[in-house]
Amino acid sequence: MAKALYPGSFDPVHRGHLDVVERATRIFEHVTVAVLENPAKVSVFSADEREAFLREAVARIPNCSVVRFGGLTVQCAKEHGASVILRGLRAVLDFDYEVQLAMMNRHLEPTVETFFLLTKSRYAYLSSSLVKQMAQFGAPLEEFVPPAVVRALRRLNVTEA
Ligand code: ADP
């Protein structure tokens, strides 16, 4: 069985991401979730916070771990013994970008394959940016993000108000 690397910004992690992780851990021997640390990409939560939210959310999944990365995804995959890069797909909107990434990664490292898992329909419209917007306007968040993220988003609002 192969090991997979699931890279992303996870700013913040939501239930669509976690659903992909849970399903992937039933397919792959191990899933390493890799939190992107990219100074050029502005994020609402720090890499430390994003990593901590994920660690808490996957703590009960034995064949899942969380790491940070700042370089090439294929390099990170090799470092963690992963022969698969895992990505989630929502709608056609994701498709162009994901195909570009997958092609470039294949060019860089032909031995690493990209796998896509389709989102569950109930999470098809869920994104980290939408969650942040909903938080700004005080919408209920419990259905979409884990409890630690709900608390952090609420704190963010209080600080910004
Ligand atoms: P990135 O900045 O790399 O796109 P994200 O944190 O936005 O990072 O997403 C990480 C991965 O999770 C991507 O493959 C993305 O398509 C996938 N993803 C995001 N939202 C969902 C969702 N609602 N259902 C399934 N997969 C998702």
PDB file of C-alpha atoms in Angstrom, residues 21-138:
ATOM      1  CA  VAL A  21      -8.167  12.892   5.003  1.00  0.00           C
ATOM      2  CA  GLU A  22     -10.478  10.315   6.608  1.00  0.00           C
ATOM      3  CA  ARG A  23     -11.350   8.635   3.319  1.00  0.00           C
ATOM      4  CA  ALA A  24      -7.717   8.646   2.194  1.00  0.00           C
ATOM      5  CA  THR A  25      -6.520   6.966   5.397  1.00  0.00           C
ATOM      6  CA  ARG A  26      -8.774   4.018   4.489  1.00  0.00           C
ATOM      7  CA  ILE A  27      -7.090   3.744   1.080  1.00  0.00           C
ATOM      8  CA  PHE A  28      -3.451   4.557   1.810  1.00  0.00           C
ATOM      9  CA  GLU A  29      -1.077   3.038   4.333  1.00  0.00           C
ATOM     10  CA  HIS A  30      -0.309   6.491   5.730  1.00  0.00           C
ATOM     11  CA  VAL A  31      -1.418  10.048   4.980  1.00  0.00           C
ATOM     12  CA  THR A  32       0.911  12.932   5.784  1.00  0.00           C
ATOM     13  CA  VAL A  33      -0.908  16.243   5.815  1.00  0.00           C
ATOM     14  CA  ALA A  34       1.573  18.960   4.796  1.00  0.00           C
ATOM     15  CA  VAL A  35       0.802  22.522   5.843  1.00  0.00           C
ATOM     16  CA  LEU A  36       2.181  25.046   3.388  1.00  0.00           C
ATOM     17  CA  GLU A  37       4.429  27.679   4.878  1.00  0.00           C
ATOM     18  CA  ASN A  38       4.828  30.283   2.176  1.00  0.00           C
ATOM     19  CA  PRO A  39       5.790  33.820   3.214  1.00  0.00           C
ATOM     20  CA  ALA A  40       4.574  35.091  -0.182  1.00  0.00           C
ATOM     21  CA  LYS A  41       1.041  33.815   0.480  1.00  0.00           C
ATOM     22  CA  VAL A  42      -0.863  35.882   3.020  1.00  0.00           C
ATOM     23  CA  SER A  43      -2.730  33.719   5.496  1.00  0.00           C
ATOM     24  CA  VAL A  44      -5.123  34.647   8.282  1.00  0.00           C
ATOM     25  CA  PHE A  45      -3.740  31.983  10.616  1.00  0.00           C
ATOM     26  CA  SER A  46      -0.019  31.442  11.194  1.00  0.00           C
ATOM     27  CA  ALA A  47       1.597  28.175  10.108  1.00  0.00           C
ATOM     28  CA  ASP A  48       1.808  27.237  13.811  1.00  0.00           C
ATOM     29  CA  GLU A  49      -1.933  27.743  14.256  1.00  0.00           C
ATOM     30  CA  ARG A  50      -2.863  25.962  11.028  1.00  0.00           C
ATOM     31  CA  GLU A  51      -0.672  23.012  12.005  1.00  0.00           C
ATOM     32  CA  ALA A  52      -2.097  22.889  15.541  1.00  0.00           C
ATOM     33  CA  PHE A  53      -5.720  22.869  14.272  1.00  0.00           C
ATOM     34  CA  LEU A  54      -4.887  19.968  11.978  1.00  0.00           C
ATOM     35  CA  ARG A  55      -2.999  18.002  14.624  1.00  0.00           C
ATOM     36  CA  GLU A  56      -5.960  18.227  16.959  1.00  0.00           C
ATOM     37  CA  ALA A  57      -8.438  17.326  14.221  1.00  0.00           C
ATOM     38  CA  VAL A  58      -6.577  14.167  13.099  1.00  0.00           C
ATOM     39  CA  ALA A  59      -5.289  13.097  16.539  1.00  0.00           C
ATOM     40  CA  ARG A  60      -7.518  10.007  16.595  1.00  0.00           C
ATOM     41  CA  ILE A  61      -6.469   8.757  13.157  1.00  0.00           C
ATOM     42  CA  PRO A  62      -3.524   6.391  13.718  1.00  0.00           C
ATOM     43  CA  ASN A  63      -2.143   6.402  10.173  1.00  0.00           C
ATOM     44  CA  CYS A  64      -2.157  10.165   9.740  1.00  0.00           C
ATOM     45  CA  SER A  65       0.484  12.754  10.658  1.00  0.00           C
ATOM     46  CA  VAL A  66       0.922  16.482  10.131  1.00  0.00           C
ATOM     47  CA  VAL A  67       4.058  18.278   8.928  1.00  0.00           C
ATOM     48  CA  ARG A  68       5.010  21.716   7.650  1.00  0.00           C
ATOM     49  CA  PHE A  69       6.647  22.407   4.317  1.00  0.00           C
ATOM     50  CA  GLY A  70       7.901  25.422   2.441  1.00  0.00           C
ATOM     51  CA  GLY A  71       9.561  24.011  -0.659  1.00  0.00           C
ATOM     52  CA  LEU A  72       8.513  21.855  -3.556  1.00  0.00           C
ATOM     53  CA  THR A  73       5.627  19.474  -2.897  1.00  0.00           C
ATOM     54  CA  VAL A  74       7.363  16.604  -4.725  1.00  0.00           C
ATOM     55  CA  GLN A  75      10.441  17.101  -2.550  1.00  0.00           C
ATOM     56  CA  CYS A  76       8.305  17.003   0.575  1.00  0.00           C
ATOM     57  CA  ALA A  77       6.601  13.824  -0.716  1.00  0.00           C
ATOM     58  CA  LYS A  78       9.964  12.129  -1.219  1.00  0.00           C
ATOM     59  CA  GLU A  79      11.193  13.208   2.219  1.00  0.00           C
ATOM     60  CA  HIS A  80       8.180  11.517   3.800  1.00  0.00           C
ATOM     61  CA  GLY A  81       8.318   8.381   1.673  1.00  0.00           C
ATOM     62  CA  ALA A  82       5.076   9.266  -0.162  1.00  0.00           C
ATOM     63  CA  SER A  83       4.646   8.067  -3.747  1.00  0.00           C
ATOM     64  CA  VAL A  84       1.286   9.835  -4.036  1.00  0.00           C
ATOM     65  CA  ILE A  85       0.254  13.489  -3.818  1.00  0.00           C
ATOM     66  CA  LEU A  86      -3.369  13.680  -2.737  1.00  0.00           C
ATOM     67  CA  ARG A  87      -5.662  16.564  -3.675  1.00  0.00           C
ATOM     68  CA  GLY A  88      -9.369  17.178  -3.208  1.00  0.00           C
ATOM     69  CA  LEU A  89     -11.668  18.235  -6.028  1.00  0.00           C
ATOM     70  CA  ARG A  90     -14.862  20.187  -5.552  1.00  0.00           C
ATOM     71  CA  ALA A  91     -16.219  21.490  -8.843  1.00  0.00           C
ATOM     72  CA  VAL A  92     -14.874  22.146 -12.331  1.00  0.00           C
ATOM     73  CA  LEU A  93     -13.586  25.378 -10.873  1.00  0.00           C
ATOM     74  CA  ASP A  94     -10.784  23.464  -9.127  1.00  0.00           C
ATOM     75  CA  PHE A  95      -9.980  21.382 -12.163  1.00  0.00           C
ATOM     76  CA  ASP A  96      -7.791  23.680 -14.324  1.00  0.00           C
ATOM     77  CA  TYR A  97      -5.566  24.695 -11.450  1.00  0.00           C
ATOM     78  CA  GLU A  98      -5.255  21.159 -10.086  1.00  0.00           C
ATOM     79  CA  VAL A  99      -4.361  19.743 -13.513  1.00  0.00           C
ATOM     80  CA  GLN A 100      -1.651  22.421 -13.910  1.00  0.00           C
ATOM     81  CA  LEU A 101      -0.199  21.527 -10.518  1.00  0.00           C
ATOM     82  CA  ALA A 102      -0.353  17.788 -11.196  1.00  0.00           C
ATOM     83  CA  MET A 103       1.327  18.151 -14.609  1.00  0.00           C
ATOM     84  CA  MET A 104       4.093  20.307 -13.176  1.00  0.00           C
ATOM     85  CA  ASN A 105       4.649  17.891 -10.310  1.00  0.00           C
ATOM     86  CA  ARG A 106       4.809  14.976 -12.744  1.00  0.00           C
ATOM     87  CA  HIS A 107       7.349  16.903 -14.807  1.00  0.00           C
ATOM     88  CA  LEU A 108       9.455  17.542 -11.700  1.00  0.00           C
ATOM     89  CA  GLU A 109       9.157  14.004 -10.350  1.00  0.00           C
ATOM     90  CA  PRO A 110       7.647  11.379 -12.673  1.00  0.00           C
ATOM     91  CA  THR A 111       7.643   8.676  -9.969  1.00  0.00           C
ATOM     92  CA  VAL A 112       5.144  10.583  -7.812  1.00  0.00           C
ATOM     93  CA  GLU A 113       1.476  10.259  -8.900  1.00  0.00           C
ATOM     94  CA  THR A 114      -1.272  12.754  -8.083  1.00  0.00           C
ATOM     95  CA  PHE A 115      -4.539  11.252  -6.800  1.00  0.00           C
ATOM     96  CA  PHE A 116      -7.801  13.192  -6.612  1.00  0.00           C
ATOM     97  CA  LEU A 117     -10.619  12.486  -4.229  1.00  0.00           C
ATOM     98  CA  LEU A 118     -13.982  14.018  -5.047  1.00  0.00           C
ATOM     99  CA  THR A 119     -15.550  15.993  -2.253  1.00  0.00           C
ATOM    100  CA  LYS A 120     -18.739  14.758  -0.620  1.00  0.00           C
ATOM    101  CA  SER A 121     -21.591  16.753  -2.109  1.00  0.00           C
ATOM    102  CA  ARG A 122     -22.392  18.322   1.284  1.00  0.00           C
ATOM    103  CA  TYR A 123     -18.913  19.944   1.282  1.00  0.00           C
ATOM    104  CA  ALA A 124     -18.819  20.837  -2.401  1.00  0.00           C
ATOM    105  CA  TYR A 125     -19.308  24.546  -1.727  1.00  0.00           C
ATOM    106  CA  LEU A 126     -17.045  24.664   1.313  1.00  0.00           C
ATOM    107  CA  SER A 127     -13.734  26.557   1.206  1.00  0.00           C
ATOM    108  CA  SER A 128     -11.453  28.156   3.775  1.00  0.00           C
ATOM    109  CA  SER A 129     -12.203  31.624   2.387  1.00  0.00           C
ATOM    110  CA  LEU A 130     -15.948  31.092   2.633  1.00  0.00           C
ATOM    111  CA  VAL A 131     -15.576  29.923   6.230  1.00  0.00           C
ATOM    112  CA  LYS A 132     -13.651  33.119   7.073  1.00  0.00           C
ATOM    113  CA  GLN A 133     -16.307  35.270   5.422  1.00  0.00           C
ATOM    114  CA  MET A 134     -19.066  33.473   7.287  1.00  0.00           C
ATOM    115  CA  ALA A 135     -17.194  34.004  10.552  1.00  0.00           C
ATOM    116  CA  GLN A 136     -16.960  37.718   9.829  1.00  0.00           C
ATOM    117  CA  PHE A 137     -20.717  37.951   9.664  1.00  0.00           C
ATOM    118  CA  GLY A 138     -21.350  35.767  12.696  1.00  0.00           C
TER     119      GLY A 138
END
